[in-house]
Tab-separated table of C-alpha atoms and ligand atoms in Angstrom:
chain	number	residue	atom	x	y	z
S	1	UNK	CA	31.866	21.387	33.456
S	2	UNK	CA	32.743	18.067	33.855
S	3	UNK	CA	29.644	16.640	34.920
S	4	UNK	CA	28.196	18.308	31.913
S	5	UNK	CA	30.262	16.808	29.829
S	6	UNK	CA	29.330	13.402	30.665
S	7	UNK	CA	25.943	14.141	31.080
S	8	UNK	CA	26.148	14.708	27.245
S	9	UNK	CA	27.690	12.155	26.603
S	10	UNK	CA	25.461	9.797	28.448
S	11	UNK	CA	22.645	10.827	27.404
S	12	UNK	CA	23.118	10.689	23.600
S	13	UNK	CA	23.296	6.983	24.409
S	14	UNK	CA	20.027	7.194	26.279
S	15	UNK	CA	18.375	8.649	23.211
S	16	UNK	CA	18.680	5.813	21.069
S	17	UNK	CA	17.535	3.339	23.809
S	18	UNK	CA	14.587	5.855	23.945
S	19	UNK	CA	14.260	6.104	20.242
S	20	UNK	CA	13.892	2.460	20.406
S	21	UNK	CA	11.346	2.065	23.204
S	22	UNK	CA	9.459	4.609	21.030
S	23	UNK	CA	9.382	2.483	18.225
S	24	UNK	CA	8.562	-0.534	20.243
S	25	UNK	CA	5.409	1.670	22.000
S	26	UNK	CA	4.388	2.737	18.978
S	27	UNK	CA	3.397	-0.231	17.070
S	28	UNK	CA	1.748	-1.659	20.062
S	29	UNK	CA	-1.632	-0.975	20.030
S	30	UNK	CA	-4.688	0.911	18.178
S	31	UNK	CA	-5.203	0.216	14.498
S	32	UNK	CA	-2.967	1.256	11.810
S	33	UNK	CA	-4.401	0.935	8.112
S	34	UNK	CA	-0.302	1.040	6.745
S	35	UNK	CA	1.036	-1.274	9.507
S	36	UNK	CA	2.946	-4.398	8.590
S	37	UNK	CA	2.624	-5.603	12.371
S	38	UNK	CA	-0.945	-5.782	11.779
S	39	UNK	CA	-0.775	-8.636	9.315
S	40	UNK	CA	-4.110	-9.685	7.621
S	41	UNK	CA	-2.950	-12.415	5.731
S	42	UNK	CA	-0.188	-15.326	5.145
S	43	UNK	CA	2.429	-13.528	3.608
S	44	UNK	CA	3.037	-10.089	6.213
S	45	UNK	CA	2.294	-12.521	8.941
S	46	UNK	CA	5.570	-14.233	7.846
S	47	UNK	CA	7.070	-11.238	6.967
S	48	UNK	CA	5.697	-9.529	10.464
S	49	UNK	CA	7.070	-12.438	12.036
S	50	UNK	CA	10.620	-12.132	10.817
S	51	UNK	CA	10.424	-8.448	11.895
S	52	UNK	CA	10.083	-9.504	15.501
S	53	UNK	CA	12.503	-11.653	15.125
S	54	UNK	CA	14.994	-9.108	14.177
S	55	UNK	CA	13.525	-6.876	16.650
S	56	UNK	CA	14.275	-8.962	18.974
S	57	UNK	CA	17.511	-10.561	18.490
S	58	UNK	CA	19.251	-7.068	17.456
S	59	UNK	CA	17.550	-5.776	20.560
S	60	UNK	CA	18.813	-7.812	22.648
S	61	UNK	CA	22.569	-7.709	20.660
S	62	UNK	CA	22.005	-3.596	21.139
S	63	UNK	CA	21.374	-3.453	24.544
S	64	UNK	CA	24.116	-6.112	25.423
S	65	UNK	CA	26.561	-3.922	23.094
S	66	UNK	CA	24.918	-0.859	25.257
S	67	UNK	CA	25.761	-2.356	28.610
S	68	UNK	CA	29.137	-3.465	27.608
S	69	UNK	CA	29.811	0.208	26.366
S	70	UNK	CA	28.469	1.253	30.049
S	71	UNK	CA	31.270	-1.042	31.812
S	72	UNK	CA	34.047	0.285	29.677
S	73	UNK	CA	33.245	3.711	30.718
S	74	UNK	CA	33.289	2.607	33.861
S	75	UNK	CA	36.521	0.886	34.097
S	76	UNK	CA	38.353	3.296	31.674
S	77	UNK	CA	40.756	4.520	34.861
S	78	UNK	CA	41.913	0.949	35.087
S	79	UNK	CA	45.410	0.448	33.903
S	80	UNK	CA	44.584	-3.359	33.365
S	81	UNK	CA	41.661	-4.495	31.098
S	82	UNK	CA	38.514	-6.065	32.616
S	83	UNK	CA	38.406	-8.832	29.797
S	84	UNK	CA	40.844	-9.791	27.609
S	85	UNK	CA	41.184	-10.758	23.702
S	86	UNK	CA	39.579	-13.871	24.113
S	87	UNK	CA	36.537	-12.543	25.066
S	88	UNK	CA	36.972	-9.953	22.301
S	89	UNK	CA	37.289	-12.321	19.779
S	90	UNK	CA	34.118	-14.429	20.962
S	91	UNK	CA	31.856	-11.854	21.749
S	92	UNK	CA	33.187	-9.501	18.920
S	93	UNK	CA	33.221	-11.900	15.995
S	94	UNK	CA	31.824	-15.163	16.546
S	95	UNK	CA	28.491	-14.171	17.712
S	96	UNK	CA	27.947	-11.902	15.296
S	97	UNK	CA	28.469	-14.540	13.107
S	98	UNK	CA	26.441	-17.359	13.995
S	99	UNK	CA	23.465	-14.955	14.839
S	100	UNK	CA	24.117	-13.188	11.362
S	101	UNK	CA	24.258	-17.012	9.434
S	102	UNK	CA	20.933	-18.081	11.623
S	103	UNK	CA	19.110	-14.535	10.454
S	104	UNK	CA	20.120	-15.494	7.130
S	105	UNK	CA	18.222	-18.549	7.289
S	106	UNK	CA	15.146	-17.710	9.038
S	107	UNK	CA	15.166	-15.270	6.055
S	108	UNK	CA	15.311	-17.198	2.889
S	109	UNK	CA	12.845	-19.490	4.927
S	110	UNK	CA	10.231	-16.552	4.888
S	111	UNK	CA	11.285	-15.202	1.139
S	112	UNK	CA	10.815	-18.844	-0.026
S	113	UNK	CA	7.173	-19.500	1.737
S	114	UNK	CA	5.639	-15.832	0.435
S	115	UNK	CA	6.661	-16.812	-3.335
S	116	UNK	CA	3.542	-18.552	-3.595
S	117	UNK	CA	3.547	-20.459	-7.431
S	118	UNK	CA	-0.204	-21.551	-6.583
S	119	UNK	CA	-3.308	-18.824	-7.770
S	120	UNK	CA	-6.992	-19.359	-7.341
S	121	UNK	CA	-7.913	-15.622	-9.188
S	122	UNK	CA	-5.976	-13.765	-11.229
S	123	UNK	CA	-6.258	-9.569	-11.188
S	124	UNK	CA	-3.962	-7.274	-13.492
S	125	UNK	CA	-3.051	-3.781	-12.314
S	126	UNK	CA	-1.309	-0.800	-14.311
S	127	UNK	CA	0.206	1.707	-12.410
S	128	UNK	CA	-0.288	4.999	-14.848
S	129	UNK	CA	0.371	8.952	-14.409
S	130	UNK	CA	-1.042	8.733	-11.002
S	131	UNK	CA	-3.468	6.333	-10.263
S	132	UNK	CA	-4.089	2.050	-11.015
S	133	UNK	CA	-5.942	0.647	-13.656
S	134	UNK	CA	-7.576	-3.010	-12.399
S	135	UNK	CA	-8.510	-5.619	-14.846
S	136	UNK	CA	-10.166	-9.047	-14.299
S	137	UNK	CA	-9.165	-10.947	-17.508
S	138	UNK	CA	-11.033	-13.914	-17.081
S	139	UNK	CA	-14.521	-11.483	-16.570
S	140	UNK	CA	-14.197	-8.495	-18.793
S	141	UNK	CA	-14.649	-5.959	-15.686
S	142	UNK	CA	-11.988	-2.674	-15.881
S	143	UNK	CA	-12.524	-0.637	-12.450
S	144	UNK	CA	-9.419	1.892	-11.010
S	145	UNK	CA	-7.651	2.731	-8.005
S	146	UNK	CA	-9.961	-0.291	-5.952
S	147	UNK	CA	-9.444	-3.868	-6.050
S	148	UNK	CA	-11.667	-6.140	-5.014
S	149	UNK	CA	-10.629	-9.850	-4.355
S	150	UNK	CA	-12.513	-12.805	-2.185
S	151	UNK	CA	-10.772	-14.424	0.936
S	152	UNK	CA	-8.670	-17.165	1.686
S	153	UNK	CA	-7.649	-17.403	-2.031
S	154	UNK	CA	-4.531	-16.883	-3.312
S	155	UNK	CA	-4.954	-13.873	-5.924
S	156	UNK	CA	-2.086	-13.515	-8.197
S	157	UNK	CA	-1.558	-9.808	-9.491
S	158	UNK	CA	0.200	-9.430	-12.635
S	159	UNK	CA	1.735	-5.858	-12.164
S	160	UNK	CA	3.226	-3.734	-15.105
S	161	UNK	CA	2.854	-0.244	-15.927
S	162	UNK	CA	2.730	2.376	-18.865
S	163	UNK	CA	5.083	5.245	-19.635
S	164	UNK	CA	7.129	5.179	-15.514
S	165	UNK	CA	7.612	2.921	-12.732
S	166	UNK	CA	5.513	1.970	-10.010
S	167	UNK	CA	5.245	-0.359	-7.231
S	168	UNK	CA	2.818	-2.415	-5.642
S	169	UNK	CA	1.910	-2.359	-1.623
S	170	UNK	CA	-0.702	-3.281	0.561
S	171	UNK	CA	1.281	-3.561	3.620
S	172	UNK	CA	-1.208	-5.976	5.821
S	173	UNK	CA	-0.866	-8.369	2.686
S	174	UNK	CA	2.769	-8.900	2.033
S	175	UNK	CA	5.804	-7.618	0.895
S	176	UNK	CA	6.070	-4.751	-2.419
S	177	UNK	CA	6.891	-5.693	-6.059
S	178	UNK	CA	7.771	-3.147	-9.100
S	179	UNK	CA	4.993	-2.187	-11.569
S	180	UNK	CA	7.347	-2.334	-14.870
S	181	UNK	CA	6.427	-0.427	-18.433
S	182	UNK	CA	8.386	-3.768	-20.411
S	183	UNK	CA	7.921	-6.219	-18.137
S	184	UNK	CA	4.933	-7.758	-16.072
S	185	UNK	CA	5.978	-9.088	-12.311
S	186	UNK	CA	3.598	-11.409	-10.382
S	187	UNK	CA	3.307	-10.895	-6.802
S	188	UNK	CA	0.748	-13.636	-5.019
S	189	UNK	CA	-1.072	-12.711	-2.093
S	190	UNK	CA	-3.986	-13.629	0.239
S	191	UNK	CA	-6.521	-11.919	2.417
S	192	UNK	CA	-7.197	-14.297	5.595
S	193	UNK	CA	-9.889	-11.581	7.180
S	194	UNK	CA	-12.389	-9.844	5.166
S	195	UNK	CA	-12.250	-5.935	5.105
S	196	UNK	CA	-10.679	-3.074	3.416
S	197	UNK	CA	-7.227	-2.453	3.194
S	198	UNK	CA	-5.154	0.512	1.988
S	199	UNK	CA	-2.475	0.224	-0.922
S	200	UNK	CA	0.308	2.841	-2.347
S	201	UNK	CA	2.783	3.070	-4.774
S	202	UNK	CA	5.615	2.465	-3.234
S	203	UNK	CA	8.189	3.520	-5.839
S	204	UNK	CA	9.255	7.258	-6.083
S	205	UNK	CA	7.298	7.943	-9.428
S	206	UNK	CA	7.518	11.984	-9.425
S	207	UNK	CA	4.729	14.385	-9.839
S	208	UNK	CA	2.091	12.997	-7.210
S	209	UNK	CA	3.918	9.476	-6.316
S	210	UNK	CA	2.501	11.326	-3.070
S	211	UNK	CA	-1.004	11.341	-4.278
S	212	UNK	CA	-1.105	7.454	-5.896
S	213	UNK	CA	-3.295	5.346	-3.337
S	214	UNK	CA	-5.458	2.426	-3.562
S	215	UNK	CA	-8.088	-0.036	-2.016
S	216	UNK	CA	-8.532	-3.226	-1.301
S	217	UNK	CA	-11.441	-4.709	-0.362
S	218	UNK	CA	-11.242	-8.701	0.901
S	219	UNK	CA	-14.708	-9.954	0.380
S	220	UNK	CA	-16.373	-13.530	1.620
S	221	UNK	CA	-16.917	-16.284	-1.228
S	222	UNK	CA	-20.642	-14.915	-1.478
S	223	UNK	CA	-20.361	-11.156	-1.568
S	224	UNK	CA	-17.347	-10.937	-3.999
S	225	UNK	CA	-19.774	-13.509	-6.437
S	226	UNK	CA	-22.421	-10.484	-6.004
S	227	UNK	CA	-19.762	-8.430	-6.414
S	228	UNK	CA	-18.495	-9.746	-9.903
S	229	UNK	CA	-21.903	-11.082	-11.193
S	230	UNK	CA	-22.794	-6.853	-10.789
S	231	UNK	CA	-20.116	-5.266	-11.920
S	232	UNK	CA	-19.623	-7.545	-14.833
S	233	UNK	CA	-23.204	-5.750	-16.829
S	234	UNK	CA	-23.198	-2.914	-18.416
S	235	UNK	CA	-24.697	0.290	-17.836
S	236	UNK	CA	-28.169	0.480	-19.485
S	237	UNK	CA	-29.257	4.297	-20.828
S	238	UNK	CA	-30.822	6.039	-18.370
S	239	UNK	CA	-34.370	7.307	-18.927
S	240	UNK	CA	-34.863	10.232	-16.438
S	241	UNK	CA	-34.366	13.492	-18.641
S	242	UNK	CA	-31.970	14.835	-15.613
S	243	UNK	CA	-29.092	12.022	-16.136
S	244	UNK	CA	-30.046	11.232	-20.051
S	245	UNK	CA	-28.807	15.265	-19.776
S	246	UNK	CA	-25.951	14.237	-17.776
S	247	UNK	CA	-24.669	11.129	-20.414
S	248	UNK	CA	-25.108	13.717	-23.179
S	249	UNK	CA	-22.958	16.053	-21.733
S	250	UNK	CA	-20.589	13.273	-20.940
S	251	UNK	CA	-20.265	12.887	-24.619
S	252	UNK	CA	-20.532	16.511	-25.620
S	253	UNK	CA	-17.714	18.173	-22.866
S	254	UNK	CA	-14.920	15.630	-23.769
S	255	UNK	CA	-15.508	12.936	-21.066
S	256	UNK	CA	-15.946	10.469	-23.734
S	257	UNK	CA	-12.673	10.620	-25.517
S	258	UNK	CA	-10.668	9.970	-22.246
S	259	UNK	CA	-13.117	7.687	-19.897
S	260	UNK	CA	-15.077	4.593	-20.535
S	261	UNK	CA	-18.530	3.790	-19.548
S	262	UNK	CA	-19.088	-0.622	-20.912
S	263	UNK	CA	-21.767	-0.184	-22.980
S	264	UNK	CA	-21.762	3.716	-23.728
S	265	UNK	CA	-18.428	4.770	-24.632
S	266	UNK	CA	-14.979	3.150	-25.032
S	267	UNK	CA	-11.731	4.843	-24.403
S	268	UNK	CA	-8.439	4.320	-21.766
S	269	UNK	CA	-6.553	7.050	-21.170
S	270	UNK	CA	-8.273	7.994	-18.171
S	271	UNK	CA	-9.898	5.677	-15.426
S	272	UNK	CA	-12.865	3.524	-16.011
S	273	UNK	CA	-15.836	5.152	-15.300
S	274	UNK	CA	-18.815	2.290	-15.126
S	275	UNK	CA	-19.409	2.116	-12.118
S	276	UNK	CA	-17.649	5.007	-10.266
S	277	UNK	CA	-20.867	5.966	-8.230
S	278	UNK	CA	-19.434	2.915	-6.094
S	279	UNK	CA	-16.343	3.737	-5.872
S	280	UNK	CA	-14.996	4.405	-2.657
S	281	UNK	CA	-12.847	7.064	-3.447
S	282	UNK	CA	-11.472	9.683	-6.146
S	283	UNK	CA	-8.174	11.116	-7.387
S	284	UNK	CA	-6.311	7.442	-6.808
S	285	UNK	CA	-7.318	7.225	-2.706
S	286	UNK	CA	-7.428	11.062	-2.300
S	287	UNK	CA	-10.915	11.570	-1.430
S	288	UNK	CA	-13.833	10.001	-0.262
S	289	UNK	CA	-16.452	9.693	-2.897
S	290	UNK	CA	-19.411	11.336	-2.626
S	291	UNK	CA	-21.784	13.571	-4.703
S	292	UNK	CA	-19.924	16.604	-3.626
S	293	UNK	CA	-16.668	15.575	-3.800
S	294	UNK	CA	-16.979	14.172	-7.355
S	295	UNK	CA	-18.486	17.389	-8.921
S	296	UNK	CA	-15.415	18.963	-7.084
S	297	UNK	CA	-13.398	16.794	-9.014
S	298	UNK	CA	-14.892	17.414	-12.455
S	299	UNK	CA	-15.030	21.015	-12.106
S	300	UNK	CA	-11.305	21.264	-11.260
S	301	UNK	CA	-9.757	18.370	-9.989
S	302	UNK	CA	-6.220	19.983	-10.529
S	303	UNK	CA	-6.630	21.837	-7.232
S	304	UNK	CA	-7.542	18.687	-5.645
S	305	UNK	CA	-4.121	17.082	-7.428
S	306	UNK	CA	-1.977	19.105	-9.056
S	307	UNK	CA	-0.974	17.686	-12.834
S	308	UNK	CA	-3.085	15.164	-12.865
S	309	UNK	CA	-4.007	13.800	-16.902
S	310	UNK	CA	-7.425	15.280	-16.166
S	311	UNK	CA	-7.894	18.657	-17.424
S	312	UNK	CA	-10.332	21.488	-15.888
S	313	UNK	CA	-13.505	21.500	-17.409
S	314	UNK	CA	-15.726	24.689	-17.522
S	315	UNK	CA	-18.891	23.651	-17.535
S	316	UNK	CA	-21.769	25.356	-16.390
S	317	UNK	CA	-23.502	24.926	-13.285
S	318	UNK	CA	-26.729	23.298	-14.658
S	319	UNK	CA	-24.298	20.679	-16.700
S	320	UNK	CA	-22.296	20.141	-13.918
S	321	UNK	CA	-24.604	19.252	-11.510
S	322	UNK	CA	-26.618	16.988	-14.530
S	323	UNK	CA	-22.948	15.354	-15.572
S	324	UNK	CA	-22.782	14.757	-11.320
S	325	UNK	CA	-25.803	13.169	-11.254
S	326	UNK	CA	-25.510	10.883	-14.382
S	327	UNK	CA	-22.372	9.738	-12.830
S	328	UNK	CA	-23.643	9.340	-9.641
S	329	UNK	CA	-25.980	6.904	-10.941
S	330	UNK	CA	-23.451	5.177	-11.714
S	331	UNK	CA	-23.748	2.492	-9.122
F	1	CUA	CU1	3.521	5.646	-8.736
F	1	CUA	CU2	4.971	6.351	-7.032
């Protein structure tokens, strides 16, 4: 009984150790699209970096604490203590202290460097009912749930939001800020390595918080000119009968008086719809987008999320497939 006892005992301090290790294994290799250890730009690698850094030093403080816990077990059937106040009060107090004060510092160090006041580009995003609007001031283009931003510049993102509150994360990029309904919060950040990254609302925003996801894609100097030089026309009216049959039931079914399409039809309650044949996904980062999954969507996209604005439409096949294809084309 007695060996069980302390085999209990033991053990539950062998779990956390392990429990630790764990964590440590974990974040060690492969490639994690959420991962702040996998830093893709200036701000999480300073943030990364201080995570280390407290991994580290309260490592080291836990398994000292650990091993000191291990020698008073030990020596609990002596009648005289092993070390006396002294080393209490240094080992207890002061330490803590000084490594406490120096964390503290190497802290406000990092919070100071990722509040960037520079910007080279400037993106809004509004965090709605459960997906992000995306504007471009300075070049008229509206897109949803995708940002797209060029390297090594520092992109300031004015964040608010309408009706509840959001917030703002792509984890390889820095640290989260709150998407407000009254007040707009900048949050700077830059992509060193081109590539896409995933974003969430971080903020516990009911309903499908779950279900709110983003993109980012980090383009070089040249392809995000492409990219804004494209998506900065409108759409012309198509000529094929198949997707002119598609835009008119666009406009007929009740599309129109939620989505826009720059240059056909002008409305925001719902995402922007001009060029949603690119898009790389659907339902705010729920699915991938393709042909299938978007006439999914339009047929009843509250299976795919659940009280979402969108309504189910009951079209028939024929329009379906014609509304698919005209916003397929899209592109
Ligand atoms: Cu939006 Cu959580």
């Amino acid at each position: 009984m007695h060996i069980i006892k302390e085999y209990k005992q033991w053990s539950s301090y062998l779990y956390s150790v392990k429990v630790l290790l764990l964590l440590f294994l974990c974040n060690c290799e492969g490639k994690r699209p959420r991962s702040i250890l996998q830093p893709a730009g200036p701000h999480a690698e300073q943030i990364a970096w201080l995570w280390w850094l407290m991994f580290d030093t309260y490592g080291v403080v836990y398994l000292a604490t650990l091993l000191l816990l291990v020698l008073a077990l030990l020596a609990r059937k002596r009648e005289k203590p092993v070390l006396g106040s002294r080393f209490v009060v240094i080992a207890g107090i002061v330490i803590p202290t000084v490594i406490l004060i120096v964390m503290l510092f190497f802290e406000l160090r990092v919070s100071r460097g990722i509040h960037s006041t520079r910007s080279d580009f400037h993106v809004q995003v509004i965090g709605h009912g459960w997906w992000f609007e995306v504007r471009y001031p300075d070049y008229n283009i509206v897109d949803a749930n995708e940002i797209h931003i060029p390297v090594n510049q520092m992109i300031r993102f004015e964040l608010s939001a309408r009706g509840m509150i959001h917030s703002f994360w792509v984890p390889k990029l820095g640290g989260k800020r709150d998407q407000l309904p009254d007040h707009a919060n900048n949050l700077h950040l830059m992509a060193s390595i081109p590539g896409m990254y995933h974003g969430t609302c971080t903020e516990y925003c009911a309903g499908q918080h779950a279900r709110m996801a983003f993109r980012l894609v980090a383009h070089t100097q040249d392809d995000f000119n492409r990219w804004l030089l494209r998506n900065q026309q409108l759409q012309e009216v198509p000529s094929q009968p198949r997707l002119m049959k598609g835009m008119q039931v666009f406009s007929t079914a009740g599309c129109a008086s939620c989505h826009s399409i720059r240059g056909f039809s002008q409305a925001d309650i719902g995402p922007d719809l001009t060029y949603i044949g690119s898009r790389l996904t659907l339902g705010a980062g729920q699915l991938e987008n393709t042909w299938g999954s978007l006439s999914g969507w339009i047929a009843n996209s509250q299976a795919l999320k659940p009280n979402n604005q969108m309504p189910r439409t009951y079209l028939s096949p024929e329009d379906l497939h014609a509304l698919t294809d005209y916003l397929w084309s899209l592109q």
